[in-house]
CSV table of C-alpha atoms in Angstrom, one decimal:
chain,number,residue,atom,x,y,z
A,1,MET,CA,-77.4,52.6,-5.4
A,2,LYS,CA,-73.7,53.5,-5.9
A,3,ALA,CA,-70.5,51.6,-5.5
A,4,LEU,CA,-67.2,52.6,-3.9
A,5,ILE,CA,-64.1,50.5,-4.9
A,6,LEU,CA,-60.9,50.9,-3.0
A,7,SER,CA,-57.9,50.9,-5.3
A,8,GLY,CA,-55.3,52.7,-3.2
A,9,GLY,CA,-52.6,51.2,-1.0
A,10,LYS,CA,-48.9,50.5,-1.7
A,11,GLY,CA,-49.1,46.7,-2.3
A,12,THR,CA,-46.2,45.9,0.0
A,13,ARG,CA,-47.1,42.2,0.2
A,14,LEU,CA,-46.6,41.9,-3.6
A,15,ARG,CA,-43.3,43.6,-3.8
A,16,PRO,CA,-41.1,43.8,-5.9
A,17,LEU,CA,-43.9,43.4,-8.4
A,18,THR,CA,-45.8,46.5,-7.1
A,19,TYR,CA,-42.9,48.8,-6.6
A,20,THR,CA,-43.8,50.3,-10.0
A,21,GLY,CA,-47.5,49.7,-10.3
A,22,ALA,CA,-50.9,49.3,-8.6
A,23,LYS,CA,-51.6,45.9,-7.1
A,24,GLN,CA,-55.2,46.1,-8.3
A,25,LEU,CA,-53.9,46.2,-11.9
A,26,VAL,CA,-51.8,43.0,-11.6
A,27,PRO,CA,-53.6,40.7,-14.1
A,28,VAL,CA,-55.3,37.4,-13.3
A,29,ALA,CA,-56.0,35.4,-16.5
A,30,ASN,CA,-54.7,38.5,-18.4
A,31,LYS,CA,-57.3,40.9,-16.9
A,32,PRO,CA,-56.5,43.4,-14.1
A,33,ILE,CA,-57.9,42.2,-10.7
A,34,LEU,CA,-59.7,45.5,-10.3
A,35,TRP,CA,-61.7,44.9,-13.5
A,36,TYR,CA,-63.3,41.7,-12.1
A,37,GLY,CA,-64.8,43.7,-9.3
A,38,ILE,CA,-66.1,46.4,-11.6
A,39,GLU,CA,-67.7,43.8,-13.9
A,40,GLU,CA,-69.3,42.1,-11.0
A,41,ILE,CA,-70.8,45.3,-9.6
A,42,VAL,CA,-72.1,46.3,-13.1
A,43,ALA,CA,-73.6,42.8,-13.5
A,44,ALA,CA,-75.5,43.4,-10.3
A,45,GLY,CA,-77.0,46.5,-11.8
A,46,ILE,CA,-74.9,49.3,-10.2
A,47,THR,CA,-73.3,51.6,-12.8
A,48,ASP,CA,-72.4,54.7,-10.8
A,49,ILE,CA,-69.0,53.8,-9.4
A,50,GLY,CA,-66.4,55.8,-7.4
A,51,ILE,CA,-62.8,54.5,-7.2
A,52,ILE,CA,-60.5,55.5,-4.4
A,53,ILE,CA,-57.0,56.0,-5.7
A,54,SER,CA,-53.6,56.9,-4.2
A,55,PRO,CA,-51.1,59.6,-5.2
A,56,GLU,CA,-48.6,56.8,-6.1
A,57,THR,CA,-50.7,54.7,-8.5
A,58,GLY,CA,-53.8,56.8,-9.1
A,59,ARG,CA,-52.7,58.0,-12.6
A,60,GLU,CA,-52.0,54.4,-13.7
A,61,VAL,CA,-55.4,53.2,-12.5
A,62,LYS,CA,-57.2,56.0,-14.3
A,63,ASN,CA,-55.3,55.6,-17.5
A,64,LYS,CA,-55.8,51.8,-17.6
A,65,THR,CA,-59.4,51.7,-16.4
A,66,GLY,CA,-60.8,54.9,-18.1
A,67,THR,CA,-64.1,56.5,-17.7
A,68,GLY,CA,-66.1,53.2,-17.3
A,69,ASP,CA,-67.4,53.1,-20.9
A,70,ARG,CA,-65.9,49.6,-21.5
A,71,PHE,CA,-67.9,48.3,-18.5
A,72,GLY,CA,-71.1,50.1,-19.2
A,73,ALA,CA,-70.5,52.3,-16.1
A,74,ASN,CA,-69.7,55.8,-15.1
A,75,ILE,CA,-66.5,56.0,-13.0
A,76,THR,CA,-65.5,58.9,-10.7
A,77,TYR,CA,-62.0,58.9,-9.3
A,78,ILE,CA,-61.5,60.0,-5.7
A,79,LEU,CA,-58.0,60.8,-4.4
A,80,GLN,CA,-57.1,59.5,-0.9
A,81,ASP,CA,-53.9,61.4,-0.2
A,82,LYS,CA,-52.7,59.1,2.6
A,83,PRO,CA,-53.6,55.5,3.6
A,84,ALA,CA,-55.7,56.5,6.6
A,85,GLY,CA,-58.1,53.6,6.7
A,86,LEU,CA,-61.2,52.2,5.0
A,87,ALA,CA,-63.6,54.4,6.9
A,88,HIS,CA,-61.5,57.5,5.9
A,89,ALA,CA,-62.0,56.4,2.3
A,90,VAL,CA,-65.8,56.5,2.8
A,91,GLN,CA,-65.4,59.8,4.6
A,92,ILE,CA,-63.6,61.5,1.7
A,93,ALA,CA,-66.1,59.9,-0.8
A,94,GLN,CA,-69.1,61.4,0.9
A,95,PRO,CA,-69.5,64.2,-1.7
A,96,PHE,CA,-69.8,61.4,-4.3
A,97,LEU,CA,-71.9,59.1,-2.3
A,98,LYS,CA,-74.2,61.7,-0.8
A,99,ASP,CA,-77.1,60.0,1.1
A,100,ASP,CA,-77.4,57.1,-1.4
A,101,PRO,CA,-77.0,53.5,-0.2
A,102,PHE,CA,-73.8,51.9,-1.6
A,103,ILE,CA,-71.6,48.9,-1.8
A,104,MET,CA,-68.0,49.2,-0.7
A,105,TYR,CA,-65.7,46.7,-2.5
A,106,LEU,CA,-62.0,46.2,-1.8
A,107,GLY,CA,-60.3,46.3,-5.2
A,108,ASP,CA,-57.8,43.5,-4.6
A,109,ASN,CA,-60.5,41.0,-3.7
A,110,LEU,CA,-61.9,38.4,-6.0
A,111,ILE,CA,-65.2,36.7,-5.3
A,112,GLN,CA,-67.0,34.1,-7.4
A,113,GLN,CA,-68.9,35.8,-10.2
A,114,GLY,CA,-72.6,36.0,-9.9
A,115,ASP,CA,-72.7,36.1,-6.1
A,116,LEU,CA,-73.1,39.9,-5.7
A,117,SER,CA,-76.6,40.2,-7.2
A,118,TYR,CA,-78.0,37.9,-4.5
A,119,PHE,CA,-76.5,39.9,-1.6
A,120,LEU,CA,-77.6,43.2,-3.1
A,121,GLN,CA,-81.1,41.9,-3.2
A,122,GLN,CA,-80.9,40.9,0.4
A,123,PHE,CA,-79.7,44.4,1.4
A,124,THR,CA,-82.3,46.3,-0.6
A,125,GLN,CA,-85.3,44.1,0.4
A,126,LYS,CA,-84.6,44.1,4.1
A,127,GLN,CA,-83.4,47.7,4.3
A,128,HIS,CA,-80.4,47.0,6.4
A,129,ASP,CA,-78.2,49.8,7.8
A,130,ALA,CA,-75.3,47.6,7.0
A,131,LEU,CA,-74.8,44.1,5.5
A,132,ILE,CA,-71.4,42.5,5.6
A,133,LEU,CA,-70.2,39.4,3.8
A,134,LEU,CA,-68.4,36.7,5.8
A,135,ARG,CA,-66.5,33.6,5.0
A,136,PRO,CA,-65.2,30.8,7.4
A,137,VAL,CA,-61.4,30.8,7.4
A,138,SER,CA,-58.8,28.6,9.1
A,139,ASN,CA,-56.7,31.6,10.5
A,140,PRO,CA,-59.3,34.1,11.8
A,141,SER,CA,-56.6,36.0,13.8
A,142,ALA,CA,-55.3,37.4,10.5
A,143,PHE,CA,-58.7,39.1,9.6
A,144,GLY,CA,-61.4,41.2,10.9
A,145,VAL,CA,-63.8,38.7,12.6
A,146,ALA,CA,-67.5,38.9,13.3
A,147,LYS,CA,-69.6,37.4,16.1
A,148,VAL,CA,-73.1,36.6,14.7
A,149,ASP,CA,-76.2,35.4,16.4
A,150,GLU,CA,-78.5,32.6,15.0
A,151,TYR,CA,-80.6,35.1,13.1
A,152,GLY,CA,-77.7,36.6,11.2
A,153,ARG,CA,-77.4,39.7,13.2
A,154,VAL,CA,-73.9,41.0,13.9
A,155,LEU,CA,-73.2,41.3,17.6
A,156,GLU,CA,-69.5,42.3,17.5
A,157,LEU,CA,-66.6,43.0,15.2
A,158,ILE,CA,-63.0,42.6,16.2
A,159,GLU,CA,-60.0,43.5,14.0
A,160,LYS,CA,-57.3,40.7,14.0
A,161,PRO,CA,-58.2,39.3,17.4
A,162,GLN,CA,-55.7,37.2,19.4
A,163,VAL,CA,-58.6,35.1,20.6
A,164,PRO,CA,-61.2,35.1,17.8
A,165,PRO,CA,-64.9,34.8,18.8
A,166,SER,CA,-65.6,32.9,15.6
A,167,ASN,CA,-63.9,31.8,12.4
A,168,LEU,CA,-66.0,34.2,10.3
A,169,ALA,CA,-63.8,36.7,8.5
A,170,LEU,CA,-64.9,39.9,6.8
A,171,VAL,CA,-64.6,39.3,3.1
A,172,GLY,CA,-64.1,42.9,2.0
A,173,VAL,CA,-67.5,43.5,0.5
A,174,TYR,CA,-69.9,45.8,2.5
A,175,PHE,CA,-73.4,47.3,1.9
A,176,PHE,CA,-74.2,50.5,3.7
A,177,SER,CA,-77.1,52.9,4.1
A,178,HIS,CA,-76.3,56.6,4.7
A,179,THR,CA,-76.2,56.0,8.4
A,180,ILE,CA,-72.6,54.8,8.0
A,181,HIS,CA,-71.5,58.4,7.6
A,182,GLU,CA,-72.8,59.4,11.1
A,183,ALA,CA,-71.0,56.3,12.5
A,184,ILE,CA,-67.7,57.3,10.9
A,185,ALA,CA,-68.0,60.8,12.4
A,186,CYS,CA,-68.2,59.2,15.9
A,187,ILE,CA,-65.1,57.1,15.8
A,188,GLN,CA,-61.4,57.9,16.5
A,189,PRO,CA,-58.3,56.6,14.7
A,190,SER,CA,-57.1,53.2,15.8
A,191,ALA,CA,-53.7,52.3,17.3
A,192,ARG,CA,-52.3,52.2,13.8
A,193,GLY,CA,-53.6,55.7,13.1
A,194,GLU,CA,-56.4,54.7,10.8
A,195,LEU,CA,-60.2,55.1,10.8
A,196,GLU,CA,-61.3,51.5,10.8
A,197,ILE,CA,-64.5,50.5,9.0
A,198,THR,CA,-64.9,47.8,11.7
A,199,ASP,CA,-65.1,50.5,14.4
A,200,ALA,CA,-67.7,52.4,12.4
A,201,ILE,CA,-69.8,49.2,11.9
A,202,GLN,CA,-69.4,48.5,15.6
A,203,CYS,CA,-70.8,52.0,16.3
A,204,LEU,CA,-73.9,51.1,14.3
A,205,ILE,CA,-74.2,47.9,16.3
A,206,ASN,CA,-73.9,49.8,19.6
A,207,GLN,CA,-76.6,52.2,18.4
A,208,GLN,CA,-78.9,49.2,17.8
A,209,LYS,CA,-79.0,49.8,14.0
A,210,GLN,CA,-79.8,46.9,11.8
A,211,VAL,CA,-76.4,45.2,11.0
A,212,SER,CA,-76.6,41.8,9.4
A,213,ALA,CA,-74.3,39.3,7.8
A,214,CYS,CA,-74.5,36.8,5.0
A,215,GLN,CA,-72.0,34.0,4.4
A,216,LEU,CA,-70.3,33.9,1.0
A,217,GLU,CA,-70.7,30.3,-0.3
A,218,GLY,CA,-68.5,30.7,-3.5
A,219,TRP,CA,-64.8,31.2,-3.5
A,220,TRP,CA,-63.1,34.4,-2.2
A,221,LEU,CA,-59.5,35.4,-2.5
A,222,ASP,CA,-57.5,38.4,-1.2
A,223,THR,CA,-54.8,38.7,-4.0
A,224,GLY,CA,-52.3,40.5,-1.8
A,225,LYS,CA,-49.6,37.8,-1.9
A,226,LYS,CA,-48.0,35.9,-4.7
A,227,ASP,CA,-49.5,32.5,-3.8
A,228,ASP,CA,-53.0,34.1,-3.6
A,229,LEU,CA,-52.5,35.6,-7.0
A,230,LEU,CA,-51.6,32.3,-8.5
A,231,GLU,CA,-54.5,30.6,-6.8
A,232,ALA,CA,-56.8,33.3,-8.2
A,233,ASN,CA,-55.3,32.7,-11.7
A,234,ARG,CA,-56.0,29.0,-11.3
A,235,LEU,CA,-59.6,29.5,-10.3
A,236,ILE,CA,-60.4,31.9,-13.1
A,237,LEU,CA,-58.8,29.7,-15.7
A,238,ASP,CA,-60.5,26.6,-14.3
A,239,THR,CA,-63.9,28.2,-14.2
A,240,TYR,CA,-64.3,30.7,-17.0
A,241,LEU,CA,-61.7,30.1,-19.8
A,242,LYS,CA,-63.1,29.4,-23.2
A,243,THR,CA,-61.1,27.9,-26.1
A,244,SER,CA,-60.2,30.2,-29.0
A,245,ASN,CA,-57.2,30.7,-31.3
A,246,LEU,CA,-56.7,34.0,-33.1
A,247,GLY,CA,-53.0,33.5,-33.6
A,248,GLU,CA,-50.7,31.3,-35.7
A,249,VAL,CA,-49.8,27.8,-34.5
A,250,ASP,CA,-47.4,25.8,-36.7
A,251,SER,CA,-47.9,22.1,-37.5
A,252,TYR,CA,-45.1,21.0,-35.1
A,253,SER,CA,-47.0,22.4,-32.1
A,254,GLN,CA,-49.6,20.6,-29.9
A,255,VAL,CA,-52.4,22.5,-28.2
A,256,ILE,CA,-54.2,20.3,-25.7
A,257,GLY,CA,-57.3,21.2,-23.6
A,258,ARG,CA,-58.8,24.7,-23.1
A,259,VAL,CA,-56.3,27.2,-24.5
A,260,GLN,CA,-56.9,30.8,-25.6
A,261,ILE,CA,-54.4,32.4,-28.0
A,262,GLY,CA,-54.7,36.1,-28.8
A,263,SER,CA,-54.4,37.8,-32.2
A,264,GLY,CA,-50.9,38.2,-33.7
A,265,SER,CA,-49.3,35.6,-31.5
A,266,LYS,CA,-47.0,33.0,-33.0
A,267,VAL,CA,-46.5,29.5,-31.6
A,268,LEU,CA,-43.6,27.5,-33.1
A,269,ASN,CA,-42.8,23.9,-32.1
A,270,CYS,CA,-44.5,24.2,-28.7
A,271,THR,CA,-46.7,22.1,-26.5
A,272,ILE,CA,-49.4,24.0,-24.7
A,273,ARG,CA,-51.5,22.1,-22.2
A,274,GLY,CA,-54.5,24.0,-20.9
A,275,PRO,CA,-56.1,25.7,-19.2
A,276,VAL,CA,-53.8,28.4,-20.5
A,277,VAL,CA,-54.4,31.9,-21.8
A,278,ILE,CA,-51.9,33.6,-24.1
A,279,GLY,CA,-52.4,37.2,-25.0
A,280,SER,CA,-51.9,39.1,-28.3
A,281,ASN,CA,-48.6,39.5,-30.2
A,282,CYS,CA,-46.7,36.9,-28.2
A,283,TYR,CA,-43.9,34.8,-29.6
A,284,LEU,CA,-43.4,31.3,-28.3
A,285,GLU,CA,-40.8,28.9,-29.7
A,286,ASN,CA,-39.6,25.4,-28.5
A,287,CYS,CA,-41.6,25.8,-25.3
A,288,PHE,CA,-43.8,23.8,-23.0
A,289,ILE,CA,-46.6,25.9,-21.5
A,290,GLY,CA,-48.3,23.9,-18.7
A,291,PRO,CA,-51.6,24.2,-17.0
A,292,TYR,CA,-52.7,27.3,-15.1
A,293,SER,CA,-50.4,29.7,-16.9
A,294,SER,CA,-51.3,33.2,-18.1
A,295,ILE,CA,-49.0,34.8,-20.7
A,296,ALA,CA,-49.8,38.5,-21.2
A,297,ASP,CA,-49.6,40.5,-24.5
A,298,GLN,CA,-46.2,40.9,-26.2
A,299,ALA,CA,-44.5,38.3,-24.1
A,300,THR,CA,-41.6,36.2,-25.6
A,301,ILE,CA,-40.8,32.7,-24.4
A,302,ILE,CA,-38.1,30.7,-26.1
A,303,GLU,CA,-36.8,27.2,-25.1
A,304,THR,CA,-38.5,27.3,-21.7
A,305,ASP,CA,-40.9,25.1,-19.8
A,306,ILE,CA,-43.3,27.0,-17.6
A,307,GLU,CA,-46.5,26.1,-15.7
A,308,HIS,CA,-48.8,27.4,-12.9
A,309,SER,CA,-47.3,30.9,-13.5
A,310,VAL,CA,-48.3,34.4,-14.5
A,311,VAL,CA,-46.1,36.3,-17.1
A,312,LEU,CA,-46.9,40.0,-17.5
A,313,GLN,CA,-46.9,42.2,-20.5
A,314,GLY,CA,-43.7,42.4,-22.6
A,315,ALA,CA,-41.7,40.0,-20.5
A,316,LYS,CA,-39.0,37.9,-22.2
A,317,ILE,CA,-37.9,34.5,-21.0
A,318,ASP,CA,-35.1,32.9,-23.0
A,319,ARG,CA,-33.4,29.5,-22.7
A,320,ILE,CA,-34.4,28.7,-19.1
A,321,HIS,CA,-33.7,24.9,-19.3
A,322,GLN,CA,-35.3,24.2,-15.9
A,323,ARG,CA,-39.0,24.3,-15.5
A,324,ILE,CA,-40.4,27.5,-14.1
A,325,ILE,CA,-43.3,26.9,-11.7
A,326,ASP,CA,-45.4,28.9,-9.2
A,327,SER,CA,-43.9,32.2,-10.5
A,328,VAL,CA,-45.0,35.7,-11.3
A,329,ILE,CA,-42.8,37.6,-13.9
A,330,GLY,CA,-43.2,41.3,-14.1
A,331,GLN,CA,-43.8,43.6,-17.1
A,332,ARG,CA,-40.8,43.8,-19.5
A,333,ALA,CA,-38.7,41.6,-17.2
A,334,GLN,CA,-36.0,39.6,-19.0
A,335,LEU,CA,-34.8,36.2,-17.8
A,336,THR,CA,-32.0,34.3,-19.5
A,337,VAL,CA,-30.0,31.2,-18.4
A,338,ALA,CA,-27.5,29.1,-20.2
A,339,ALA,CA,-26.6,26.3,-17.8
A,340,ARG,CA,-28.8,23.5,-16.7
A,341,ARG,CA,-29.8,23.1,-13.1
A,342,PRO,CA,-31.5,20.1,-11.5
A,343,LYS,CA,-34.5,21.7,-9.8
A,344,ALA,CA,-37.4,23.8,-10.9
A,345,LEU,CA,-37.2,27.5,-10.5
A,346,ARG,CA,-39.7,29.8,-8.7
A,347,PHE,CA,-39.7,33.6,-9.3
A,348,LEU,CA,-41.4,36.7,-8.1
A,349,VAL,CA,-39.8,39.2,-10.5
A,350,GLY,CA,-40.7,42.9,-10.6
A,351,ASP,CA,-41.2,45.1,-13.7
A,352,ASP,CA,-38.3,45.9,-15.9
A,353,CYS,CA,-35.9,43.5,-14.1
A,354,GLN,CA,-33.1,41.7,-15.9
A,355,ILE,CA,-31.9,38.3,-14.6
A,356,GLU,CA,-29.2,36.3,-16.2
A,357,LEU,CA,-28.1,33.0,-14.7
A,358,ALA,CA,-24.8,31.6,-16.0
């Protein structure tokens, strides 16, 4: 069994944050989104992993993620030179996949940890040609949607239908046998010029292959937008954060609830109310860090209140006298303000930006 993780794309929905980096490497609770998927796949017992990368961000993904040693896996990187669709990604990965069954996992998805092993067992025991994961959603027109019979067999797949046949959206996790390669060879590019995986699966259905579905009971998030990213950060902190303090916290500071502080970090005259994760070598002074905040390595926050936000590596926030909420601050960004304003501030700030509010 192999795995194919898709980590290409341009991340247009997360701009300006992703102008300079891969969306799959944006951290949730101080860990890249992509790594959660790798860890979940390895936990299910699959260690031979191919990662689809793009020319724009592929080098960054390779440098950050490495050979797979840290995960107990062997990672092969596969370049997709243009965004030509999910089925195209499978097509160019065929020399890696060969005729082995595999899981395809969209690298900007997050699913509740521990769920994958169960679905893998269902796929291998029942010898499906394809098994797709579904989740009820309130806005099915925004997703690929499945029509399923009472036995869990998939009857039809429609990409972003105007009149959805159900509210069951494709989660972005698929299990395939080698028959998917023949199905992809039979399809044509869609109206948007891409080889759609939904068309390939529909081809299997039309050929009366065994295509089934399971509903994901745990949470699932597509982290392509700022609010989704913040919600993923909240869920991870709420569910998995453990208290630890490897830094220095002075006697004037209060640390309340589940808080994790990395080595080399200094906390001076601050109140930190968890769940909060603070990375290594950070400097915090005269701050309030509120619940559901993630502060990455080497960040500096001085005389600022912040909550329900994600601050990326090396960012500096100085003398923001209004509370920052619901924000994502990019790597090495610098925010400074001197005057007081009556309302809370919300930001989506890209890497290396400088913002000064007089």
